[in-house]
Structures are given as C-alpha cells and as structure tokens.
Amino acid sequence: LWSSTDDRCCQLVLLSPATKDLISRNPTLGLSVFTTIHPQNETEWKKMKPADDPLVHPLYPPKVVKLLKSMTPRPGGNIHEIGMAESFCSFSLRSGKVNGPLPIDSGRALAVTYLESAIGIATGRPHSQSSSLDSSRPSSSFHPESSRDEVDERNKADMHDELSYLLLEGVISERGDEDGDIDSTLGAIYRFKLRRLLSWPNSKVRSERLLGSLPTSFLREHALLLGRLGRHEDALQILYSQENSLELALEYCDVRHERQQAQLEEAKARGDALKSLSNECAYIPLVKVALSSDPDSDRGTAAAIQVLALRRDSIDKAAALRLLPKNIPMSSVVRPFLIPAVVENESQVRRLAVASSLLRSRYIQLKQKLTEAQLKSQASLHSALALKKLNLGDPIHSSKPTKARPVHAASPNYPDVMLIKHFFPRHLVIQAQVMNNANATNNQGNARTLADVAFVIAESSDEALVPTMELPLKTVPPGATGSVWCVLAASPQRLDGAAFLTCELRFTVLEVDAATGTPLNFSEGGGGGATDIANIGFGGRTYVEELQDIEVRHTEFG
C-alpha cells in the first residue's frame, strides 16, 4: 500500500493499528514498509528522478518520523539496523571506534534508521554539485530555480535537521550522571552517525542553528559545523589547540583538499569555468593556526614546518614559506622541507619531460598520417571529395602539365608548380601540383614545410569564366607533392576567343626539424597576405607569388 504512493493508501498505512503492531513486534520488518521504496545503492540513486526523492513529499516524511518516534519496540524482536555502512570514511570517523550497528530498540532508533535511508547516507547516494563541506556559505543558503524547488529544499533541510537533533539527543541521553564526557557503547554509535552526517558532502543540516544547540564539550562536532560554514581556521583552532591534535587537524585538511580536487575534476569534466571554485590551499589555514595559537612559539613553528614536510606535494609552498617567522634558522627548514621538495620537483620535471616527449612523438605520428591522407585525398579529380560533390559531369579533356612561372623574381622558398587544366561542359578546374623540394632549406639548415597552400584566381578577363571555389592544402611536407585546386564556372558559348586568368600561389613556410621532418613549432600556418612577402606570425612566414597569366581558349571546351 505504501509503495503505491496513493494518498488514501498512505494515510491508511499511517493510521492503521496493524502498522503499529507490526513495528512493535518486528521493528526491522515494520520499518521496511517505509524504506523498501528508497534507492538501495549508488546506481539506483543515479537513476532516481528528482520528483521521486524520498524527502520531496511535504507531509509523509514528517508523519513517518512522528509515528516511528512514538513507537516502543517489544523486547525480543528483530532489532538490528538495516544497511549499516561500515566503510564510510572521513576525518572525524577515522579517529573514532564503533562497536556495531545501531539496535532498533527505541522510537529514536527507528526514526534515525528511516531518515538515514531516506537521505541516502548509508546507501551510497552520489555527491551533488550544490552541497559541499568546503562551501564558504552556510548550508542553509539555497539558490533554487523555482518556488517548487525552494519548498523541496526546505523539506529536505527539515529532515536533515531532524536527523541531526535525534543523533545529538541519542549521544546525550545515553550518558549517565557519572559518565562525564565518556560515551556509552550506544552513545558512541550515535556520535559516529552524527559526525558522519555533519561531514557528509550531501548534508543539508542548517549549521548555524545546530551550533546553538551543541554542548561545548562536542569539540569535533563544532569543528565540522564551522567547516561547513567556511570558517576553516576556527575549526582547525579547535582541533589543534583544544583537542591538542595535529593529526586530527591534518586529517581535516586532507578531507578538504580531496574535496577541492574532486570539485576541480568535476568542473573540468563539465567544461565549467573554474573561477567560482575556491583556490585557497587547504593546508595554509593550519599553518596559520599553528603559528598564531600555540602558546609555545617554538612548538607552533615546529608544527608548521611539520605540516610543510608531511604535505609538501599538496601545499602551496611559496605561501607557506611566507608565513614562517623571518628569524627562523634556515637549517630547520632545509632538511625536512626544502631539500625533499626540490628533489621531488626535479623528479616531476623529468617525468613531465618524458611524458611531453612521448606525447610529441605520438602527435607527430598522427600528424604525418593525417597529412598523408590529405595529400592522397586531393591527388586527382576522382579522389577529391569536394570536387565530387559539385557534380561536374564527365571531363571533356585535360591539358598537358605546364610549369607555372612567377611574374617577378621568385623567392628562395618558391616551390615547383605544375598546372593542369581540366575542362568540363560548364566548368574549368585548374589543378596546381605543388612540389616541395626536399633539399630546400633555410639559412640555419632546417628543411621547410609548406602550410596553407592555395592556388587563387585573382582576376578573369572574361565574365564567361568566374572563380567559384578553391580547394587548398593544409600541409605539404619536405619532399612531398600535393595538389591544390581552383574551380571556375564556365560559359563556353559566351567566351569570345580567349580569356586570361591572373593567378597567385599563396603559402606559408614553416621551419622543420631536419631529422624528423616535423615543424619546429606546432601552431597553425599564418593568415594570407596581399603582398609578395606578407606578415610574419607565430605560424611562419607567408608568401603570395603572382604567376604568369593562364590563357583559356574557346576551342579547348570543344
């Protein structure tokens, strides 16, 4: 009935004496009436629609909690907790001990188990982007997209608050008058769960409100809540000074650093801007606290140096060194921190150099294969895909290759160019075969690669021949030959005698390594120019060579 989510059925379940009798006789089975519909693992949580969240309904979760809190399970029933997640790990939990799952022997335990199932803390609910321990704003600040979202978030926060107060109540109520600050076995379980909730990234506990209710002796809980509010130095002050534990303070910073890295990776995966993420080093506040709050300045300085030494691979080294006292002896920093840091940095530089060389080699291989494929694809009329799409029809005939000659004195980098005219009924296609002489080098002895090679018809003397498309080549390596094309729309019947075409060859010269034949820089070729020697850019030097006019006769179309 409860799984049907029908209002009348749900009301019947809540009000039926049979429900109360079942929970009283067999708490585990009775509780499963309400928890069976909850996702039971990370996969199910990911597949869940927002509208199916167990806490979205404005009435039923509070009513279920009220019912469960009013129950008193009978002794001898099945009172073991459902789905206790022993593997959860955070800084506040690694230092504690839990002797077993929470016995479901009271209304409080029933409500706690139900709420933990509903929020997903024990069943692997994935971390949401809107919740984070490292948030600089209070957890009570929501930024919903609509009023419905605002209501849903408020309902969830109410249930998270309810769970936190139930757990706090469990810790306090299980203490005897003579126990002082020592937790009983059951109290330790409640404290474990409270710390787990407060350090959980998805927690929506209103931190400021709970801080006002915490006893002063709950130091680690205070630290967790202050951390949720972004007050990391205050949190570390408690752990380092009041708890007198550098280890706990380091664990706090470790968790914060891990969360920052996870947020960074998620932002990169989504392609989001990283400016909104906190770029503060997680360990710098601990260095500040150790230097400023320790009554023994020498011990505080030693603790700060220890933090630098233990986390030198993660800490902002320059910022941390600037915080150290100016009168500190160099010898106290050199051996534990500076020498290992320099050695590790040099090792990292070598590793990155090797990785860079491997990636460069792979890049060169892929670039060569791509260039070969491009040259092959434009080698002839039948292989050029762009020409096929024009539906030129069958060629009438093709002229013999003729050598293209520059109008002016050719530059030293001018390649050999052969021109072939292909005549079609309504088109003229000019093929320029560009041969990059392998022996051509610059003054430094480096071979050359031609990039952004294009054959351009700058002007036609007759309107019967109009340039419509150019097909350039991205790269022509040393010793290779590639074809560039220019297509003209032709009206042979309107062509009076002969037409003359003013043409240009445009290309960029890139220096290449003599051994590998690859460009010495990996930027793209420069943009074209309108003069003989055009701009010099990061991609090399660009040339525009004016060639002798091409003559096209009317009879060549016949």
Coordinates of C-alpha atoms in Angstrom, one line a residue:
L1 CA 0.0 0.0 0.0
W2 CA 2.8 2.4 0.9
S3 CA 4.6 1.8 -2.3
S4 CA 1.6 2.8 -4.4
T5 CA 2.2 6.4 -3.2
D6 CA -1.6 6.9 -3.4
D7 CA -2.7 9.4 -0.7
R8 CA -5.6 7.3 0.6
C9 CA -3.4 4.2 0.8
C10 CA -0.6 6.0 2.6
Q11 CA -3.0 7.5 5.1
L12 CA -4.4 4.1 5.7
V13 CA -0.9 2.7 6.4
L14 CA 0.0 5.6 8.8
L15 CA -3.3 5.3 10.8
S16 CA -3.7 1.5 10.8
P17 CA -3.2 -0.2 14.2
A18 CA -1.7 -3.1 12.2
T19 CA 1.2 -0.9 11.2
K20 CA 2.0 0.0 14.8
D21 CA 1.6 -3.6 15.9
L22 CA 4.0 -4.8 13.1
I23 CA 6.6 -2.2 14.0
S24 CA 6.3 -3.1 17.7
R25 CA 6.6 -6.9 17.2
N26 CA 9.2 -6.8 14.4
P27 CA 10.9 -3.4 14.0
T28 CA 13.0 -4.4 11.1
L29 CA 10.1 -5.7 9.1
G30 CA 7.8 -2.9 10.1
L31 CA 10.5 -0.3 9.1
S32 CA 10.9 -1.9 5.7
V33 CA 7.3 -0.9 4.9
F34 CA 8.6 2.7 4.6
T35 CA 12.2 2.1 3.4
T36 CA 11.6 -0.5 0.6
I37 CA 10.9 2.2 -1.9
H38 CA 14.1 4.0 -1.2
P39 CA 17.1 3.6 -3.5
Q40 CA 19.4 0.9 -2.0
N41 CA 22.7 1.6 -3.9
E42 CA 24.5 4.3 -5.9
T43 CA 23.1 3.0 -9.2
E44 CA 19.5 3.3 -8.1
W45 CA 20.2 6.8 -6.7
K46 CA 21.6 8.0 -10.0
K47 CA 18.6 6.6 -11.9
M48 CA 16.1 8.3 -9.5
K49 CA 14.1 11.2 -10.8
P50 CA 14.1 14.4 -8.6
A51 CA 10.4 14.0 -8.1
D52 CA 10.9 10.6 -6.6
D53 CA 13.2 11.7 -3.9
P54 CA 12.0 10.2 -0.6
L55 CA 12.1 13.6 1.2
V56 CA 10.3 15.7 -1.5
H57 CA 6.8 15.0 -0.3
P58 CA 5.8 17.8 2.2
L59 CA 3.8 15.6 4.5
Y60 CA 4.7 12.0 4.6
P61 CA 8.3 12.0 5.8
P62 CA 7.5 14.1 8.9
K63 CA 4.4 11.9 9.6
V64 CA 6.5 8.8 9.3
V65 CA 9.1 10.2 11.7
K66 CA 6.4 11.2 14.1
L67 CA 4.9 7.7 14.0
L68 CA 8.3 6.0 14.5
K69 CA 9.3 8.2 17.4
S70 CA 6.2 7.3 19.2
M71 CA 6.8 3.6 18.9
T72 CA 8.5 1.3 21.6
P73 CA 9.6 -2.0 20.1
R74 CA 8.9 -5.0 22.2
P75 CA 12.0 -6.8 23.7
G76 CA 13.0 -9.9 21.8
G77 CA 12.0 -8.6 18.3
N78 CA 14.4 -8.3 15.4
I79 CA 16.2 -5.1 16.4
H80 CA 19.2 -5.0 14.1
E81 CA 19.8 -1.9 12.0
I82 CA 19.2 -2.2 8.2
G83 CA 22.2 -1.4 5.9
M84 CA 24.8 -0.1 8.2
A85 CA 27.6 1.3 6.1
E86 CA 30.8 0.5 7.9
S87 CA 33.0 1.6 5.0
F88 CA 32.2 5.3 5.2
C89 CA 35.4 7.3 5.9
S90 CA 36.1 10.9 6.8
F91 CA 38.5 12.7 9.1
S92 CA 36.0 12.7 12.0
L93 CA 35.4 8.9 11.7
R94 CA 38.9 7.5 11.3
S95 CA 39.7 8.6 14.8
G96 CA 36.6 7.0 16.4
K97 CA 35.5 3.5 17.1
V98 CA 32.2 1.9 16.5
N99 CA 31.4 -1.4 18.1
G100 CA 28.4 -2.4 15.9
P101 CA 25.2 -1.3 14.2
L102 CA 22.5 0.7 15.9
P103 CA 20.0 -1.5 17.7
I104 CA 16.4 -0.6 16.7
D105 CA 15.2 -0.8 20.3
S106 CA 13.5 2.6 20.6
G107 CA 11.4 5.1 18.7
R108 CA 14.5 7.3 18.3
A109 CA 16.5 4.5 16.7
L110 CA 13.6 3.7 14.3
A111 CA 13.4 7.3 13.2
V112 CA 17.1 7.6 12.8
T113 CA 17.3 4.5 10.6
Y114 CA 14.3 5.7 8.5
L115 CA 15.9 9.1 7.9
E116 CA 19.3 7.7 7.1
S117 CA 17.7 5.5 4.4
A118 CA 15.6 8.4 3.1
I119 CA 18.6 10.8 2.7
G120 CA 20.8 8.0 1.3
I121 CA 23.8 8.5 3.6
A122 CA 24.1 4.7 4.2
T123 CA 23.3 3.6 0.7
G124 CA 25.8 5.4 -1.5
R125 CA 23.9 8.5 -2.6
P126 CA 26.2 10.3 -5.1
H127 CA 27.5 13.7 -4.1
S128 CA 25.5 16.6 -5.5
Q129 CA 27.1 19.7 -7.0
S130 CA 25.2 22.0 -4.7
S131 CA 26.4 20.5 -1.5
S132 CA 30.0 20.6 -0.2
L133 CA 31.9 20.6 3.1
D134 CA 34.1 23.2 1.6
S135 CA 31.3 25.7 0.9
S136 CA 32.1 29.2 2.0
R137 CA 28.4 29.9 2.6
P138 CA 26.2 28.4 5.3
S139 CA 24.5 25.2 4.4
S140 CA 21.1 26.9 4.9
S141 CA 21.7 29.1 1.9
F142 CA 19.9 27.6 -1.1
H143 CA 19.7 29.0 -4.6
P144 CA 16.7 27.2 -6.2
E145 CA 15.4 27.8 -9.7
S146 CA 11.8 28.0 -8.7
S147 CA 9.4 28.2 -5.8
R148 CA 8.8 24.5 -6.0
D149 CA 12.5 23.8 -5.7
E150 CA 12.6 26.1 -2.7
V151 CA 9.9 24.1 -1.0
D152 CA 11.6 20.8 -1.8
E153 CA 14.9 22.1 -0.5
R154 CA 13.3 23.3 2.7
N155 CA 11.6 20.0 3.2
K156 CA 14.9 18.1 2.8
A157 CA 16.7 20.5 5.2
D158 CA 14.0 20.0 7.8
M159 CA 14.5 16.2 7.7
H160 CA 18.3 16.6 7.8
D161 CA 17.9 18.9 10.8
E162 CA 15.6 16.3 12.4
L163 CA 18.1 13.6 12.0
S164 CA 20.9 15.7 13.4
Y165 CA 18.9 16.5 16.5
L166 CA 17.9 12.9 17.0
L167 CA 21.5 11.8 16.9
L168 CA 22.6 14.5 19.3
E169 CA 19.8 13.5 21.6
G170 CA 21.0 9.9 21.4
V171 CA 24.5 10.8 22.4
I172 CA 23.4 12.9 25.4
S173 CA 20.6 10.6 26.6
E174 CA 22.9 7.6 26.7
R175 CA 25.2 9.2 29.2
G176 CA 24.9 8.5 32.9
D177 CA 25.3 11.0 35.7
E178 CA 28.7 9.7 36.5
D179 CA 30.0 9.2 32.9
G180 CA 31.1 12.8 32.4
D181 CA 32.1 13.2 28.7
I182 CA 32.6 9.4 28.1
D183 CA 30.1 7.9 25.7
S184 CA 28.4 4.6 26.3
T185 CA 28.5 1.9 23.6
L186 CA 25.2 3.0 22.2
G187 CA 26.2 6.7 22.6
A188 CA 29.3 6.1 20.6
I189 CA 27.2 4.7 17.8
Y190 CA 25.0 7.8 17.8
R191 CA 28.1 10.1 17.9
F192 CA 29.6 8.1 14.9
K193 CA 26.4 8.7 13.0
L194 CA 26.3 12.4 13.9
R195 CA 29.8 13.0 12.8
R196 CA 29.2 11.1 9.6
L197 CA 26.1 13.3 8.8
L198 CA 28.0 16.5 9.5
S199 CA 31.0 15.6 7.3
W200 CA 28.8 14.2 4.5
P201 CA 29.0 16.4 1.4
N202 CA 25.3 16.0 0.7
S203 CA 24.2 17.1 4.2
K204 CA 21.7 19.9 4.3
V205 CA 21.9 20.5 8.1
R206 CA 21.4 24.1 9.0
S207 CA 24.8 24.5 10.6
E208 CA 24.2 27.8 12.4
R209 CA 21.1 26.5 14.1
L210 CA 22.7 23.3 15.2
L211 CA 25.8 25.2 16.6
G212 CA 23.5 26.9 19.1
S213 CA 22.3 23.5 20.4
L214 CA 25.7 21.7 20.7
P215 CA 27.2 21.3 24.2
T216 CA 30.6 22.9 24.5
S217 CA 32.2 19.5 25.0
F218 CA 31.3 18.4 21.5
L219 CA 34.5 19.8 20.1
R220 CA 34.8 17.8 16.8
E221 CA 31.2 18.4 16.0
H222 CA 31.8 22.1 16.5
A223 CA 34.8 21.9 14.1
L224 CA 32.7 20.1 11.5
L225 CA 29.9 22.7 11.6
L226 CA 32.4 25.6 11.4
G227 CA 34.0 23.9 8.4
R228 CA 30.6 23.6 6.7
L229 CA 30.3 27.4 7.3
G230 CA 33.6 28.0 5.6
R231 CA 35.3 29.0 8.9
H232 CA 38.2 26.6 8.5
E233 CA 40.7 28.5 10.7
D234 CA 38.1 28.4 13.6
A235 CA 37.6 24.7 13.0
L236 CA 41.4 24.0 13.0
Q237 CA 41.8 26.1 16.1
I238 CA 39.5 23.6 17.9
L239 CA 41.3 20.5 16.6
Y240 CA 44.8 21.8 17.0
S241 CA 44.5 23.8 20.2
Q242 CA 41.6 22.5 22.2
E243 CA 41.8 18.9 21.1
N244 CA 45.6 19.3 21.1
S245 CA 45.9 17.1 18.0
L246 CA 47.9 18.0 14.9
E247 CA 46.9 14.6 13.5
L248 CA 43.2 15.5 13.6
A249 CA 43.9 18.9 12.1
L250 CA 45.8 17.3 9.2
E251 CA 43.0 14.8 8.6
Y252 CA 40.6 17.7 8.4
C253 CA 42.8 19.4 5.8
D254 CA 43.3 16.2 3.9
V255 CA 39.5 15.8 3.5
R256 CA 39.1 19.4 2.4
H257 CA 41.9 19.0 -0.1
E258 CA 40.4 15.8 -1.5
R259 CA 37.0 17.6 -1.9
Q260 CA 38.6 20.5 -3.6
Q261 CA 40.3 18.2 -6.1
A262 CA 37.1 16.3 -6.7
Q263 CA 35.3 19.6 -7.4
L264 CA 38.0 20.6 -9.8
E265 CA 37.8 17.4 -11.7
E266 CA 34.0 17.6 -11.9
A267 CA 34.2 21.2 -13.1
K268 CA 36.7 20.2 -15.8
A269 CA 34.6 17.2 -16.9
R270 CA 31.5 19.6 -17.3
G271 CA 33.6 22.2 -19.0
D272 CA 32.6 24.8 -16.4
A273 CA 34.7 27.9 -15.5
L274 CA 37.0 27.3 -12.6
K275 CA 36.9 30.9 -11.2
S276 CA 33.9 30.1 -8.9
L277 CA 35.9 27.4 -7.1
S278 CA 37.9 28.2 -4.1
N279 CA 41.6 28.2 -4.9
E280 CA 42.8 28.5 -1.3
C281 CA 45.3 25.8 -0.3
A282 CA 43.6 23.6 2.2
Y283 CA 46.7 23.4 4.4
I284 CA 47.6 27.1 4.7
P285 CA 45.0 27.8 7.5
L286 CA 46.6 25.0 9.6
V287 CA 50.0 26.7 9.2
K288 CA 48.5 30.0 10.3
V289 CA 46.7 28.4 13.3
A290 CA 49.9 26.5 14.4
L291 CA 52.0 29.7 14.3
S292 CA 49.4 32.0 15.9
S293 CA 47.6 30.0 18.5
D294 CA 50.2 27.8 20.1
P295 CA 51.3 29.2 23.5
D296 CA 54.8 27.8 22.8
S297 CA 56.0 29.7 19.7
D298 CA 58.8 27.2 19.1
R299 CA 56.4 24.3 19.2
G300 CA 54.0 26.1 16.9
T301 CA 56.8 26.8 14.4
A302 CA 57.9 23.2 14.6
A303 CA 54.3 22.1 13.9
A304 CA 54.0 24.4 10.9
I305 CA 57.3 23.0 9.5
Q306 CA 56.0 19.5 10.1
V307 CA 52.8 20.3 8.1
L308 CA 55.0 21.6 5.2
A309 CA 57.1 18.5 5.3
L310 CA 54.2 16.0 5.5
R311 CA 52.2 17.6 2.8
R312 CA 54.8 19.2 0.6
D313 CA 53.3 17.6 -2.5
S314 CA 49.9 19.3 -1.9
I315 CA 50.6 22.5 -0.1
D316 CA 51.2 25.9 -1.6
K317 CA 55.0 26.0 -0.9
A318 CA 55.5 29.7 -1.6
A319 CA 52.5 30.9 0.5
A320 CA 53.5 28.6 3.4
L321 CA 57.1 29.8 3.5
R322 CA 56.0 33.4 3.6
L323 CA 54.0 32.7 6.7
L324 CA 57.1 31.3 8.7
P325 CA 58.8 33.7 11.1
K326 CA 61.6 35.7 9.4
N327 CA 64.1 34.8 12.2
I328 CA 63.7 31.1 11.8
P329 CA 67.0 29.3 11.2
M330 CA 67.4 28.1 7.6
S331 CA 68.6 24.7 8.8
S332 CA 65.3 24.0 10.5
V333 CA 63.5 24.2 7.1
V334 CA 66.1 22.9 4.7
R335 CA 66.3 19.3 5.7
P336 CA 62.7 18.4 6.5
F337 CA 61.1 20.5 3.7
L338 CA 63.3 22.4 1.1
I339 CA 65.6 19.6 0.0
P340 CA 62.8 16.9 -0.4
A341 CA 60.7 19.5 -2.2
V342 CA 63.4 20.4 -4.6
V343 CA 64.2 16.7 -5.2
E344 CA 60.5 15.9 -5.8
N345 CA 60.1 18.9 -8.1
E346 CA 63.2 17.9 -10.2
S347 CA 61.8 14.4 -10.4
Q348 CA 58.5 15.7 -11.5
V349 CA 60.1 17.9 -14.2
R350 CA 61.9 14.8 -15.6
R351 CA 58.7 12.8 -15.6
L352 CA 56.8 15.6 -17.3
A353 CA 59.7 15.9 -19.9
V354 CA 59.5 12.2 -20.7
A355 CA 55.7 12.4 -20.9
S356 CA 56.0 15.5 -23.2
S357 CA 58.4 13.7 -25.5
L358 CA 56.1 10.7 -25.8
L359 CA 53.1 12.9 -26.5
R360 CA 55.0 14.9 -29.0
S361 CA 56.1 11.7 -30.7
R362 CA 52.6 10.5 -30.8
Y363 CA 51.4 13.8 -32.1
I364 CA 54.0 13.7 -34.9
Q365 CA 52.9 10.3 -36.0
L366 CA 49.3 11.2 -36.1
K367 CA 50.1 14.5 -37.9
Q368 CA 52.1 12.6 -40.5
K369 CA 49.3 10.1 -41.1
L370 CA 46.8 12.9 -41.4
T371 CA 49.0 14.8 -43.8
E372 CA 49.5 11.7 -46.0
A373 CA 45.7 11.1 -46.0
Q374 CA 45.0 14.7 -47.1
L375 CA 47.6 14.6 -49.8
K376 CA 46.2 11.3 -51.1
S377 CA 42.6 12.5 -51.0
Q378 CA 43.4 15.6 -53.2
A379 CA 45.8 13.9 -55.6
S380 CA 43.3 13.5 -58.5
L381 CA 39.9 14.6 -59.8
H382 CA 38.4 11.2 -58.8
S383 CA 39.7 11.3 -55.2
A384 CA 38.9 14.9 -54.2
L385 CA 35.7 14.6 -52.3
A386 CA 34.9 18.3 -52.5
L387 CA 35.1 18.1 -56.3
K388 CA 32.8 15.1 -56.4
K389 CA 30.1 17.0 -54.6
L390 CA 30.0 19.6 -57.4
N391 CA 28.6 17.0 -59.9
L392 CA 30.8 18.4 -62.6
G393 CA 29.9 15.6 -65.0
D394 CA 32.4 13.8 -67.3
P395 CA 35.5 15.7 -68.2
I396 CA 35.9 16.8 -71.9
H397 CA 39.7 16.6 -71.8
S398 CA 42.7 17.6 -69.7
S399 CA 45.7 19.7 -70.8
K400 CA 49.3 18.7 -70.6
P401 CA 51.1 19.8 -67.4
T402 CA 52.8 23.1 -67.8
K403 CA 55.3 24.7 -65.4
A404 CA 54.0 27.8 -63.6
R405 CA 56.4 30.7 -63.6
P406 CA 56.4 33.7 -61.3
V407 CA 55.9 37.1 -62.8
H408 CA 58.7 38.6 -60.7
A409 CA 61.9 37.1 -59.4
A410 CA 60.8 34.1 -57.3
S411 CA 61.6 34.0 -53.6
P412 CA 64.1 31.4 -52.4
N413 CA 61.1 29.4 -50.9
Y414 CA 59.1 29.2 -54.1
P415 CA 58.3 25.5 -54.8
D416 CA 58.0 23.9 -58.2
V417 CA 54.4 24.2 -59.5
M418 CA 52.9 22.3 -62.5
L419 CA 49.5 23.4 -63.8
I420 CA 46.9 21.2 -65.4
K421 CA 43.6 22.4 -66.9
H422 CA 40.6 20.0 -66.7
F423 CA 37.7 21.0 -69.0
F424 CA 34.0 20.2 -68.2
P425 CA 30.9 21.2 -70.1
R426 CA 30.1 24.0 -67.7
H427 CA 33.3 24.2 -65.5
L428 CA 37.0 24.7 -65.7
V429 CA 39.1 23.0 -63.0
I430 CA 42.7 24.1 -62.6
Q431 CA 45.0 21.7 -60.7
A432 CA 48.2 23.1 -59.3
Q433 CA 50.7 20.3 -58.4
V434 CA 53.0 21.8 -55.7
M435 CA 56.3 20.0 -55.3
N436 CA 58.1 20.8 -52.0
N437 CA 61.8 20.1 -52.8
A438 CA 63.3 18.0 -50.0
N439 CA 66.6 19.7 -50.5
A440 CA 65.3 23.2 -49.9
T441 CA 66.5 24.6 -46.5
N442 CA 66.7 28.0 -44.8
N443 CA 69.8 29.7 -43.6
Q444 CA 70.0 27.6 -40.5
G445 CA 70.0 24.4 -42.5
N446 CA 66.5 23.4 -41.5
A447 CA 64.1 21.9 -44.1
R448 CA 60.9 23.7 -44.8
T449 CA 57.2 22.6 -44.7
L450 CA 54.6 24.5 -46.8
A451 CA 51.4 25.2 -44.9
D452 CA 48.1 26.7 -46.0
V453 CA 48.9 26.2 -49.7
A454 CA 46.3 27.7 -52.1
F455 CA 46.1 28.4 -55.8
V456 CA 43.9 31.5 -56.4
I457 CA 42.4 33.1 -59.5
A458 CA 42.7 36.7 -58.6
E459 CA 41.0 38.1 -61.8
S460 CA 39.4 36.9 -65.0
S461 CA 39.5 38.9 -68.2
D462 CA 36.2 37.4 -69.4
E463 CA 32.9 37.1 -67.5
A464 CA 32.4 33.7 -69.1
L465 CA 34.9 32.3 -66.6
V466 CA 34.1 33.1 -62.9
P467 CA 36.1 31.5 -59.9
T468 CA 33.7 29.7 -57.6
M469 CA 35.7 27.5 -55.3
E470 CA 39.3 26.9 -54.1
L471 CA 40.5 23.7 -52.5
P472 CA 43.7 24.4 -50.6
L473 CA 46.1 22.1 -48.7
K474 CA 46.9 22.4 -45.1
T475 CA 50.4 21.0 -45.3
V476 CA 53.0 19.8 -47.9
P477 CA 55.9 18.2 -46.1
P478 CA 59.5 18.3 -47.4
G479 CA 59.9 16.0 -50.4
A480 CA 56.2 15.7 -50.9
T481 CA 53.9 16.7 -53.7
G482 CA 50.3 17.9 -53.2
S483 CA 47.5 19.2 -55.4
V484 CA 45.5 22.3 -54.8
W485 CA 42.5 23.2 -57.0
C486 CA 40.5 26.1 -58.2
V487 CA 37.1 25.7 -59.8
L488 CA 35.6 28.2 -62.3
A489 CA 32.1 28.3 -63.6
A490 CA 32.4 28.4 -67.4
S491 CA 30.0 29.5 -70.2
P492 CA 31.9 28.4 -73.3
Q493 CA 29.3 29.8 -75.7
R494 CA 29.9 33.2 -74.3
L495 CA 33.6 33.0 -74.4
D496 CA 35.0 35.3 -77.2
G497 CA 38.2 33.9 -78.4
A498 CA 40.5 33.6 -75.4
A499 CA 40.4 34.6 -71.8
F500 CA 43.3 35.4 -69.5
L501 CA 43.4 34.4 -65.8
T502 CA 45.5 36.3 -63.3
C503 CA 46.6 33.7 -60.7
E504 CA 48.6 33.5 -57.4
L505 CA 50.1 30.9 -55.3
R506 CA 49.8 31.5 -51.6
F507 CA 51.7 29.5 -49.0
T508 CA 53.3 29.8 -45.5
V509 CA 56.8 28.4 -44.8
L510 CA 57.4 26.6 -41.6
E511 CA 60.8 25.5 -40.4
V512 CA 61.0 21.8 -39.6
D513 CA 63.5 19.6 -37.8
A514 CA 66.0 18.1 -40.3
A515 CA 65.9 14.7 -38.5
T516 CA 62.1 14.2 -38.1
G517 CA 60.7 16.4 -40.8
T518 CA 58.2 17.9 -38.4
P519 CA 57.6 21.7 -37.8
L520 CA 59.7 23.2 -35.0
N521 CA 56.6 24.8 -33.7
F522 CA 53.1 23.4 -33.6
S523 CA 51.0 26.4 -34.3
E524 CA 48.9 26.7 -37.4
G525 CA 50.1 28.5 -40.5
G526 CA 49.8 32.2 -40.7
G527 CA 47.0 34.0 -42.5
G528 CA 47.4 35.0 -46.1
G529 CA 48.6 38.4 -47.3
A530 CA 48.3 40.6 -50.3
T531 CA 52.0 41.4 -50.9
D532 CA 54.9 39.4 -52.1
I533 CA 56.3 38.8 -48.6
A534 CA 53.4 39.0 -46.1
N535 CA 53.2 39.1 -42.4
I536 CA 55.4 37.2 -40.1
G537 CA 53.3 35.3 -37.5
F538 CA 53.7 32.6 -35.0
G539 CA 53.0 30.0 -37.7
G540 CA 55.8 31.1 -40.0
R541 CA 56.3 33.4 -42.9
T542 CA 53.5 33.8 -45.5
Y543 CA 54.2 34.4 -49.2
V544 CA 52.0 35.4 -52.1
E545 CA 53.6 34.7 -55.5
E546 CA 52.0 36.2 -58.6
L547 CA 52.2 33.7 -61.5
Q548 CA 52.1 34.3 -65.2
D549 CA 48.5 34.6 -66.7
I550 CA 46.8 31.4 -67.8
E551 CA 45.3 31.5 -71.3
V552 CA 42.0 29.7 -71.9
R553 CA 40.6 29.4 -75.4
H554 CA 37.1 28.7 -76.6
T555 CA 38.2 25.8 -78.7
E556 CA 39.6 23.9 -75.6
F557 CA 36.0 23.3 -74.4
G558 CA 35.1 21.6 -77.8

